[in-house]
mmCIF file of C-alpha atoms in Angstrom:
data_model
loop_
_atom_site.group_PDB
_atom_site.id
_atom_site.type_symbol
_atom_site.label_atom_id
_atom_site.label_comp_id
_atom_site.label_asym_id
_atom_site.label_seq_id
_atom_site.Cartn_x
_atom_site.Cartn_y
_atom_site.Cartn_z
ATOM 1 C CA MET V 717 -0.184 0.202 -0.212
ATOM 2 C CA GLY V 718 3.057 2.293 0.321
ATOM 3 C CA LYS V 719 3.243 5.539 2.500
ATOM 4 C CA ARG V 720 -0.378 6.975 3.641
ATOM 5 C CA TYR V 721 -0.929 10.830 3.972
ATOM 6 C CA LYS V 722 -1.841 12.653 7.311
ATOM 7 C CA GLY V 723 -1.853 16.812 7.611
ATOM 8 C CA LEU V 724 -4.186 17.485 4.424
ATOM 9 C CA ILE V 725 -7.050 19.324 5.625
ATOM 10 C CA GLU V 726 -4.971 22.560 6.305
ATOM 11 C CA PRO V 727 -3.488 22.977 2.741
ATOM 12 C CA ILE V 728 -6.946 22.279 1.247
ATOM 13 C CA ILE V 729 -8.878 25.007 3.347
ATOM 14 C CA ASP V 730 -5.922 27.407 2.557
ATOM 15 C CA TRP V 731 -7.191 30.803 1.051
ATOM 16 C CA ASP V 732 -4.780 30.680 -1.838
ATOM 17 C CA ASN V 733 -6.794 26.821 -2.695
ATOM 18 C CA LEU V 734 -10.142 27.838 -1.889
ATOM 19 C CA ILE V 735 -9.275 30.824 -4.723
ATOM 20 C CA GLN V 736 -7.559 28.315 -6.988
ATOM 21 C CA ALA V 737 -10.537 25.656 -6.845
ATOM 22 C CA HIS V 738 -13.344 28.662 -7.315
ATOM 23 C CA ARG V 739 -11.321 29.631 -10.673
ATOM 24 C CA LEU V 740 -11.388 26.039 -11.782
ATOM 25 C CA ALA V 741 -15.041 25.752 -10.784
ATOM 26 C CA ARG V 742 -16.399 28.622 -12.657
ATOM 27 C CA ARG V 743 -14.738 27.757 -16.100
ATOM 28 C CA GLY V 744 -17.273 27.947 -19.076
ATOM 29 C CA LYS V 745 -20.124 28.884 -16.389
ATOM 30 C CA ARG V 746 -19.180 32.306 -15.826
ATOM 31 C CA ASP V 747 -22.739 33.126 -16.871
ATOM 32 C CA ARG V 748 -24.862 31.060 -14.811
ATOM 33 C CA ALA V 749 -26.768 32.420 -11.983
ATOM 34 C CA GLU V 750 -25.298 30.124 -9.227
ATOM 35 C CA VAL V 751 -21.942 31.057 -10.206
ATOM 36 C CA THR V 752 -23.113 35.095 -10.463
ATOM 37 C CA ALA V 753 -24.458 34.877 -6.999
ATOM 38 C CA PHE V 754 -21.566 33.264 -5.338
ATOM 39 C CA GLU V 755 -19.307 35.454 -6.824
ATOM 40 C CA ALA V 756 -21.579 38.417 -5.630
ATOM 41 C CA ASN V 757 -20.634 37.296 -2.006
ATOM 42 C CA LEU V 758 -17.463 35.518 -2.490
ATOM 43 C CA TRP V 759 -15.650 36.144 0.542
ATOM 44 C CA GLN V 760 -18.829 35.059 2.717
ATOM 45 C CA GLU V 761 -19.437 32.210 0.614
ATOM 46 C CA LEU V 762 -15.408 31.031 0.907
ATOM 47 C CA ALA V 763 -14.756 31.498 4.534
ATOM 48 C CA ALA V 764 -18.283 29.647 5.302
ATOM 49 C CA LEU V 765 -17.022 26.815 3.345
ATOM 50 C CA GLN V 766 -13.456 26.800 4.811
ATOM 51 C CA MET V 767 -14.995 26.659 8.402
ATOM 52 C CA GLU V 768 -17.456 23.501 7.611
ATOM 53 C CA MET V 769 -14.905 21.945 5.664
ATOM 54 C CA LEU V 770 -12.174 22.652 8.861
ATOM 55 C CA TRP V 771 -14.761 21.803 11.703
ATOM 56 C CA GLY V 772 -16.505 19.200 10.012
ATOM 57 C CA THR V 773 -19.647 20.083 9.537
ATOM 58 C CA TYR V 774 -19.661 20.577 5.475
ATOM 59 C CA GLN V 775 -22.087 18.956 4.410
ATOM 60 C CA PRO V 776 -22.765 18.164 0.367
ATOM 61 C CA GLY V 777 -26.113 19.930 -0.854
ATOM 62 C CA ARG V 778 -28.885 18.518 -3.377
ATOM 63 C CA TYR V 779 -27.902 17.343 -6.896
ATOM 64 C CA ARG V 780 -29.761 18.630 -9.855
ATOM 65 C CA GLU V 781 -30.806 15.458 -11.886
ATOM 66 C CA PHE V 782 -30.232 15.456 -16.375
ATOM 67 C CA LEU V 783 -29.416 12.967 -18.768
ATOM 68 C CA VAL V 784 -27.103 13.493 -21.953
ATOM 69 C CA TYR V 785 -27.846 11.132 -24.957
ATOM 70 C CA GLU V 786 -23.691 10.897 -26.332
ATOM 71 C CA PRO V 787 -22.483 8.885 -26.596
ATOM 72 C CA LYS V 788 -24.954 6.846 -24.675
ATOM 73 C CA ARG V 789 -27.422 7.320 -22.377
ATOM 74 C CA ARG V 790 -26.460 8.338 -18.636
ATOM 75 C CA ARG V 791 -27.616 10.037 -16.456
ATOM 76 C CA ILE V 792 -25.603 13.254 -14.368
ATOM 77 C CA LEU V 793 -25.939 14.601 -11.155
ATOM 78 C CA ALA V 794 -24.805 18.062 -11.361
ATOM 79 C CA ALA V 795 -23.561 19.190 -7.599
ATOM 80 C CA PRO V 796 -24.032 22.500 -6.702
ATOM 81 C CA TYR V 797 -21.756 25.491 -7.397
ATOM 82 C CA ARG V 798 -20.189 25.429 -3.543
ATOM 83 C CA ASP V 799 -20.288 22.082 -3.255
ATOM 84 C CA ARG V 800 -18.123 21.985 -7.217
ATOM 85 C CA VAL V 801 -15.482 24.516 -5.402
ATOM 86 C CA ALA V 802 -15.123 22.160 -2.475
ATOM 87 C CA GLN V 803 -14.341 19.478 -4.873
ATOM 88 C CA HIS V 804 -11.641 21.143 -6.912
ATOM 89 C CA ALA V 805 -10.204 22.081 -3.121
ATOM 90 C CA ILE V 806 -10.023 18.685 -2.349
ATOM 91 C CA CYS V 807 -8.854 17.195 -5.485
ATOM 92 C CA ALA V 808 -5.874 19.589 -6.066
ATOM 93 C CA ILE V 809 -4.336 18.464 -2.857
ATOM 94 C CA THR V 810 -5.234 14.649 -3.132
ATOM 95 C CA GLY V 811 -5.127 14.358 -6.867
ATOM 96 C CA PRO V 812 -1.615 14.322 -7.292
ATOM 97 C CA ILE V 813 -1.021 11.698 -4.208
ATOM 98 C CA TRP V 814 -3.596 9.522 -6.571
ATOM 99 C CA ASP V 815 -1.775 10.330 -9.664
ATOM 100 C CA HIS V 816 1.061 8.982 -8.580
ATOM 101 C CA SER V 817 0.022 6.035 -6.781
ATOM 102 C CA MET V 818 -1.755 4.566 -10.398
ATOM 103 C CA PHE V 819 -0.969 2.293 -13.167
ATOM 104 C CA PRO V 820 1.137 3.875 -15.771
ATOM 105 C CA HIS V 821 -1.417 2.896 -18.331
ATOM 106 C CA ASN V 822 -4.518 4.068 -17.026
ATOM 107 C CA TYR V 823 -5.549 7.227 -19.312
ATOM 108 C CA ALA V 824 -8.573 8.134 -17.639
ATOM 109 C CA CYS V 825 -8.724 11.825 -16.177
ATOM 110 C CA ARG V 826 -4.817 12.333 -15.560
ATOM 111 C CA PRO V 827 -2.157 14.350 -16.668
ATOM 112 C CA GLY V 828 -0.230 14.154 -19.248
ATOM 113 C CA LYS V 829 -2.594 10.929 -19.948
ATOM 114 C CA GLY V 830 -6.302 11.018 -22.019
ATOM 115 C CA THR V 831 -7.314 9.078 -25.385
ATOM 116 C CA HIS V 832 -4.415 10.499 -27.771
ATOM 117 C CA ALA V 833 -1.864 8.881 -25.327
ATOM 118 C CA GLY V 834 -3.750 6.008 -24.844
ATOM 119 C CA ALA V 835 -4.665 5.530 -28.368
ATOM 120 C CA ASP V 836 -0.637 6.012 -29.661
ATOM 121 C CA GLN V 837 0.480 3.488 -26.986
ATOM 122 C CA ALA V 838 -2.419 0.592 -28.167
ATOM 123 C CA GLN V 839 -1.089 1.401 -31.859
ATOM 124 C CA ALA V 840 2.607 1.235 -30.714
ATOM 125 C CA TRP V 841 2.105 -2.150 -29.346
ATOM 126 C CA LEU V 842 0.064 -3.297 -32.148
ATOM 127 C CA ARG V 843 2.981 -2.369 -34.424
ATOM 128 C CA GLY V 844 5.788 -4.529 -32.313
ATOM 129 C CA MET V 845 3.382 -7.413 -31.877
ATOM 130 C CA ALA V 846 2.140 -7.727 -35.322
ATOM 131 C CA ALA V 847 6.409 -7.195 -36.582
ATOM 132 C CA THR V 848 7.521 -9.983 -35.132
ATOM 133 C CA GLY V 849 3.840 -12.506 -35.091
ATOM 134 C CA PRO V 850 0.080 -13.324 -34.625
ATOM 135 C CA CYS V 851 -1.667 -10.837 -31.814
ATOM 136 C CA TRP V 852 -4.881 -10.651 -30.474
ATOM 137 C CA VAL V 853 -7.189 -8.214 -28.774
ATOM 138 C CA LEU V 854 -9.063 -8.502 -25.814
ATOM 139 C CA LYS V 855 -11.517 -5.564 -25.318
ATOM 140 C CA MET V 856 -13.186 -5.648 -22.355
ATOM 141 C CA ASP V 857 -16.252 -2.720 -21.146
ATOM 142 C CA ILE V 858 -17.749 -3.064 -17.095
ATOM 143 C CA GLN V 859 -21.343 -2.639 -17.371
ATOM 144 C CA GLN V 860 -22.896 0.761 -15.332
ATOM 145 C CA TYR V 861 -19.322 1.031 -14.050
ATOM 146 C CA PHE V 862 -20.264 4.634 -12.064
ATOM 147 C CA ALA V 863 -23.800 2.991 -11.389
ATOM 148 C CA SER V 864 -22.055 -0.027 -10.159
ATOM 149 C CA ILE V 865 -19.293 1.028 -7.903
ATOM 150 C CA PRO V 866 -20.428 0.235 -3.992
ATOM 151 C CA HIS V 867 -19.896 2.790 -1.486
ATOM 152 C CA ALA V 868 -18.353 0.626 0.204
ATOM 153 C CA LEU V 869 -15.552 0.133 -1.695
ATOM 154 C CA ALA V 870 -15.358 3.940 -2.930
ATOM 155 C CA CYS V 871 -14.603 4.572 0.883
ATOM 156 C CA SER V 872 -11.671 2.038 1.504
ATOM 157 C CA VAL V 873 -10.321 3.051 -2.406
ATOM 158 C CA ILE V 874 -9.448 6.498 -0.302
ATOM 159 C CA ARG V 875 -8.077 5.123 2.373
ATOM 160 C CA ASP V 876 -4.933 3.277 0.415
ATOM 161 C CA LYS V 877 -3.573 6.757 0.406
ATOM 162 C CA ILE V 878 -5.422 9.116 2.538
ATOM 163 C CA ALA V 879 -4.657 9.098 6.576
ATOM 164 C CA CYS V 880 -6.234 12.514 7.396
ATOM 165 C CA PRO V 881 -9.151 12.113 9.201
ATOM 166 C CA ALA V 882 -10.809 15.876 8.599
ATOM 167 C CA THR V 883 -9.827 14.885 4.801
ATOM 168 C CA LEU V 884 -11.551 11.403 5.101
ATOM 169 C CA ARG V 885 -14.944 12.794 6.672
ATOM 170 C CA LEU V 886 -15.716 15.289 3.819
ATOM 171 C CA LEU V 887 -14.731 12.634 1.323
ATOM 172 C CA ASP V 888 -16.852 10.140 3.266
ATOM 173 C CA ARG V 889 -19.759 12.744 2.913
ATOM 174 C CA ILE V 890 -19.273 13.280 -0.651
ATOM 175 C CA ILE V 891 -19.486 9.082 -1.244
ATOM 176 C CA ALA V 892 -22.600 9.325 0.952
ATOM 177 C CA SER V 893 -24.176 12.349 -0.892
ATOM 178 C CA THR V 894 -26.549 9.799 -3.328
ATOM 179 C CA ALA V 895 -27.291 7.325 -0.718
ATOM 180 C CA GLY V 896 -30.791 6.819 -0.024
ATOM 181 C CA HIS V 897 -32.269 7.032 3.620
ATOM 182 C CA ASP V 898 -33.061 3.571 3.706
ATOM 183 C CA GLU V 899 -30.200 1.583 1.842
ATOM 184 C CA ARG V 900 -27.763 -0.250 3.693
ATOM 185 C CA GLU V 901 -24.815 -1.337 1.161
ATOM 186 C CA PRO V 902 -25.885 2.079 -1.373
ATOM 187 C CA VAL V 903 -24.274 1.359 -4.749
ATOM 188 C CA GLY V 904 -22.998 3.671 -7.458
ATOM 189 C CA ILE V 905 -21.764 7.099 -7.569
ATOM 190 C CA PRO V 906 -22.627 10.559 -9.344
ATOM 191 C CA VAL V 907 -20.852 10.700 -12.998
ATOM 192 C CA GLY V 908 -21.106 14.084 -12.759
ATOM 193 C CA ASN V 909 -18.649 14.772 -9.565
ATOM 194 C CA LEU V 910 -14.902 15.676 -9.953
ATOM 195 C CA VAL V 911 -14.730 13.178 -6.279
ATOM 196 C CA SER V 912 -16.372 10.491 -8.819
ATOM 197 C CA GLN V 913 -13.846 10.779 -11.474
ATOM 198 C CA TRP V 914 -10.617 9.835 -8.821
ATOM 199 C CA ILE V 915 -12.707 7.376 -7.175
ATOM 200 C CA ALA V 916 -13.427 5.444 -10.574
ATOM 201 C CA ASN V 917 -10.285 5.774 -11.172
ATOM 202 C CA LEU V 918 -9.181 4.391 -7.613
ATOM 203 C CA VAL V 919 -10.957 1.568 -7.985
ATOM 204 C CA GLY V 920 -10.076 0.858 -11.685
ATOM 205 C CA ASN V 921 -6.258 1.109 -10.232
ATOM 206 C CA ARG V 922 -7.233 -2.170 -8.213
ATOM 207 C CA ILE V 923 -8.352 -4.216 -11.113
ATOM 208 C CA ASP V 924 -4.693 -2.375 -12.833
ATOM 209 C CA GLN V 925 -2.840 -3.327 -9.944
ATOM 210 C CA TRP V 926 -3.996 -7.451 -9.931
ATOM 211 C CA ALA V 927 -3.459 -7.494 -13.539
ATOM 212 C CA LYS V 928 0.273 -6.692 -13.575
ATOM 213 C CA ARG V 929 0.878 -8.301 -10.058
ATOM 214 C CA GLU V 930 -1.480 -11.557 -10.261
ATOM 215 C CA LEU V 931 -1.801 -11.864 -14.123
ATOM 216 C CA ARG V 932 1.787 -10.356 -15.006
ATOM 217 C CA LEU V 933 0.315 -8.687 -18.213
ATOM 218 C CA ARG V 934 2.707 -6.986 -20.276
ATOM 219 C CA ARG V 935 0.497 -4.493 -22.710
ATOM 220 C CA TYR V 936 -2.423 -4.008 -20.702
ATOM 221 C CA ALA V 937 -4.080 -0.088 -20.841
ATOM 222 C CA ARG V 938 -6.992 1.338 -19.716
ATOM 223 C CA TYR V 939 -9.366 4.067 -20.195
ATOM 224 C CA MET V 940 -12.194 4.465 -17.316
ATOM 225 C CA ASP V 941 -13.923 1.224 -17.570
ATOM 226 C CA ASP V 942 -12.845 0.308 -20.855
ATOM 227 C CA MET V 943 -10.019 -2.177 -20.960
ATOM 228 C CA ILE V 944 -7.563 -3.754 -23.549
ATOM 229 C CA VAL V 945 -5.212 -6.463 -23.428
ATOM 230 C CA LEU V 946 -2.956 -7.937 -26.748
ATOM 231 C CA VAL V 947 -2.116 -11.530 -26.703
ATOM 232 C CA ARG V 948 -0.248 -13.568 -29.237
ATOM 233 C CA THR V 949 -3.165 -15.926 -28.903
ATOM 234 C CA ARG V 950 -6.906 -16.459 -29.022
ATOM 235 C CA GLU V 951 -6.854 -19.486 -26.116
ATOM 236 C CA GLU V 952 -4.582 -16.930 -24.144
ATOM 237 C CA ALA V 953 -7.025 -14.138 -24.228
ATOM 238 C CA LEU V 954 -10.106 -16.548 -23.363
ATOM 239 C CA ALA V 955 -7.881 -17.498 -20.202
ATOM 240 C CA ILE V 956 -7.630 -13.448 -19.315
ATOM 241 C CA ARG V 957 -11.334 -13.005 -20.186
ATOM 242 C CA GLU V 958 -12.390 -15.397 -17.375
ATOM 243 C CA ALA V 959 -9.969 -14.289 -14.641
ATOM 244 C CA PHE V 960 -11.332 -10.664 -15.380
ATOM 245 C CA ARG V 961 -14.959 -11.918 -15.220
ATOM 246 C CA GLU V 962 -14.030 -13.477 -11.496
ATOM 247 C CA GLN V 963 -12.278 -10.068 -10.363
ATOM 248 C CA LEU V 964 -14.975 -8.124 -11.213
ATOM 249 C CA ALA V 965 -17.756 -10.249 -10.089
ATOM 250 C CA SER V 966 -15.524 -10.027 -6.391
ATOM 251 C CA LEU V 967 -15.420 -6.262 -6.624
ATOM 252 C CA GLY V 968 -19.521 -6.034 -7.548
ATOM 253 C CA PHE V 969 -18.997 -5.655 -11.207
ATOM 254 C CA ALA V 970 -20.002 -7.463 -14.779
ATOM 255 C CA PHE V 971 -18.905 -7.179 -18.201
ATOM 256 C CA SER V 972 -21.372 -5.038 -20.365
ATOM 257 C CA LYS V 973 -19.659 -6.440 -23.398
ATOM 258 C CA THR V 974 -16.075 -8.407 -24.489
ATOM 259 C CA SER V 975 -14.550 -9.415 -28.172
ATOM 260 C CA ILE V 976 -11.554 -11.275 -28.761
ATOM 261 C CA LEU V 977 -10.846 -10.449 -32.785
ATOM 262 C CA PRO V 978 -7.189 -10.516 -34.400
ATOM 263 C CA ALA V 979 -5.485 -7.352 -34.821
ATOM 264 C CA SER V 980 -5.815 -7.496 -38.052
ATOM 265 C CA ARG V 981 -9.525 -7.036 -37.846
ATOM 266 C CA GLY V 982 -8.366 -3.590 -35.662
ATOM 267 C CA LEU V 983 -8.903 -2.128 -32.632
ATOM 268 C CA ASN V 984 -11.860 -0.207 -31.524
ATOM 269 C CA PHE V 985 -10.402 2.297 -28.260
ATOM 270 C CA LEU V 986 -10.702 5.370 -27.707
ATOM 271 C CA GLY V 987 -12.720 6.437 -30.365
ATOM 272 C CA TYR V 988 -10.218 5.384 -32.989
ATOM 273 C CA ARG V 989 -10.627 2.395 -34.793
ATOM 274 C CA ILE V 990 -6.214 0.920 -34.536
ATOM 275 C CA TRP V 991 -4.104 -0.962 -36.838
ATOM 276 C CA PRO V 992 -0.395 -1.121 -36.822
ATOM 277 C CA HIS V 993 0.202 1.645 -39.974
ATOM 278 C CA LYS V 994 -3.722 3.234 -39.682
ATOM 279 C CA ARG V 995 -5.549 4.710 -37.953
ATOM 280 C CA LEU V 996 -9.078 5.739 -38.045
ATOM 281 C CA LEU V 997 -12.086 7.702 -36.569
ATOM 282 C CA ARG V 998 -14.836 5.503 -35.200
ATOM 283 C CA ARG V 999 -18.266 5.215 -37.709
ATOM 284 C CA ASP V 1000 -20.188 6.565 -34.404
ATOM 285 C CA SER V 1001 -18.057 9.497 -33.965
ATOM 286 C CA ILE V 1002 -18.503 10.396 -37.440
ATOM 287 C CA ARG V 1003 -22.442 10.157 -37.470
ATOM 288 C CA ARG V 1004 -22.267 12.192 -34.334
ATOM 289 C CA MET V 1005 -20.116 14.862 -35.771
ATOM 290 C CA ARG V 1006 -22.958 15.354 -38.997
ATOM 291 C CA ARG V 1007 -25.795 15.606 -36.833
ATOM 292 C CA ARG V 1008 -24.376 18.015 -34.712
ATOM 293 C CA LEU V 1009 -22.861 20.283 -37.487
ATOM 294 C CA ALA V 1010 -26.480 19.804 -39.186
ATOM 295 C CA HIS V 1011 -27.856 21.589 -35.976
ATOM 296 C CA LEU V 1012 -25.547 23.906 -35.408
ATOM 297 C CA GLU V 1013 -25.687 25.150 -39.265
ATOM 298 C CA TYR V 1014 -30.001 25.290 -38.312
ATOM 299 C CA ARG V 1015 -29.042 27.168 -35.290
ATOM 300 C CA HIS V 1016 -27.082 29.664 -37.489
ATOM 301 C CA ALA V 1017 -29.850 29.709 -40.034
ATOM 302 C CA GLN V 1018 -31.932 31.113 -36.942
ATOM 303 C CA GLY V 1019 -29.531 33.726 -35.858
ATOM 304 C CA THR V 1020 -29.115 31.439 -32.789
ATOM 305 C CA ILE V 1021 -25.020 30.869 -32.809
ATOM 306 C CA THR V 1022 -22.477 32.739 -34.440
ATOM 307 C CA PRO V 1023 -19.731 31.348 -36.784
ATOM 308 C CA PHE V 1024 -17.309 32.419 -34.317
ATOM 309 C CA GLU V 1025 -19.509 29.908 -32.202
ATOM 310 C CA ILE V 1026 -19.649 27.340 -34.322
ATOM 311 C CA GLN V 1027 -15.537 27.225 -34.522
ATOM 312 C CA GLN V 1028 -15.177 26.684 -31.018
ATOM 313 C CA ARG V 1029 -17.893 24.165 -30.489
ATOM 314 C CA ILE V 1030 -15.862 21.957 -33.729
ATOM 315 C CA ASN V 1031 -12.399 22.585 -32.266
ATOM 316 C CA SER V 1032 -12.172 19.665 -30.213
ATOM 317 C CA TRP V 1033 -13.695 17.468 -32.538
ATOM 318 C CA GLU V 1034 -11.368 18.622 -35.030
ATOM 319 C CA ALA V 1035 -8.279 18.573 -32.766
ATOM 320 C CA HIS V 1036 -9.376 14.737 -32.096
ATOM 321 C CA ALA V 1037 -9.622 13.930 -35.726
ATOM 322 C CA ARG V 1038 -6.236 15.339 -36.558
ATOM 323 C CA HIS V 1039 -5.207 12.300 -34.330
ATOM 324 C CA ALA V 1040 -6.487 9.882 -36.856
ATOM 325 C CA ASP V 1041 -5.830 9.454 -41.047
ATOM 326 C CA SER V 1042 -9.145 11.679 -41.942
ATOM 327 C CA ALA V 1043 -7.658 15.015 -43.972
ATOM 328 C CA THR V 1044 -10.248 13.711 -46.768
ATOM 329 C CA LEU V 1045 -13.164 13.313 -43.918
ATOM 330 C CA ARG V 1046 -12.385 16.396 -42.594
ATOM 331 C CA ARG V 1047 -12.786 18.591 -45.518
ATOM 332 C CA ARG V 1048 -15.871 16.670 -46.503
ATOM 333 C CA ILE V 1049 -16.977 17.262 -43.023
ATOM 334 C CA LEU V 1050 -16.036 20.203 -42.288
ATOM 335 C CA GLY V 1051 -15.427 22.235 -45.374
ATOM 336 C CA ARG V 1052 -18.537 24.171 -45.488
ATOM 337 C CA TRP V 1053 -17.219 26.872 -42.518
ATOM 338 C CA GLY V 1054 -14.825 28.876 -44.723
ATOM 339 C CA SER V 1055 -13.231 29.902 -41.607
ATOM 340 C CA LEU V 1056 -12.037 26.466 -41.054
ATOM 341 C CA THR V 1057 -8.626 25.660 -41.743
ATOM 342 C CA VAL V 1058 -7.930 21.783 -42.494
ATOM 343 C CA ASN V 1059 -4.488 20.697 -43.240
#
């Protein structure tokens, strides 16, 4: 388990840390009413939050619930703004501690990682294995990952590295904030929480460390609930899949789907279809972008959005597409916007 950290509450409630947490929480949301109201009484709000976190009286507020449908239907629980500030303050101190303990090929929600780094590593593994012999790809997805995490497991993983009682009290209350009054063994953490992202990654890290130490996998990577393993034979992939099935069941999880395919069929991972020497965008990513552009074009015709705003909306997709062999596709899809430069 290694070192466990104490005395974290002081840097968490440090005034400069709280100010920076507020700045991070308001990014892209400065025009929202709850942010404006918080900023109108900024010093009083931060001082109250500071005292509550210090003396153990902090209680998370009620979540706002809504659904999103891309890339799939998900139930989102959005915390009140002051709770988002609190979570940024906590994770600014605990995040680097947790990140340092994680498996290197975990690419989800970590500084210096992300989808592009994960896709690059997967392609490098494919290229190296394909050059020296057969290669099979095992891909596994966990069913309803965030909604399946037991609160007891969430409280356990944060204690692997944190031993500060005041900090653990804050985290425990955030974890418990979605539990029903009569739930004896609550399950599920909010998708929209910053703390939830870290907890999901810490739970996944237990799976990663088991895969590394017990199965001794050399080419294994994970992005939140998506996992890939590259091996030489189909039989080896089948055995690994069964071992994962048993390990996940012991933690309260199950597969949503799995696949075992030769590398020649390509690897669907992190929004790309990856071969040793070629990378394409996934078809569902292309379909979603076409629908999004059609909607933006309609809004532009109605005068409710400017070309500059359209440019901002599609920049993230274009940045993702540039990491694939997609120059012709980008010209075809985005060429109608004269202000967009496609190389």
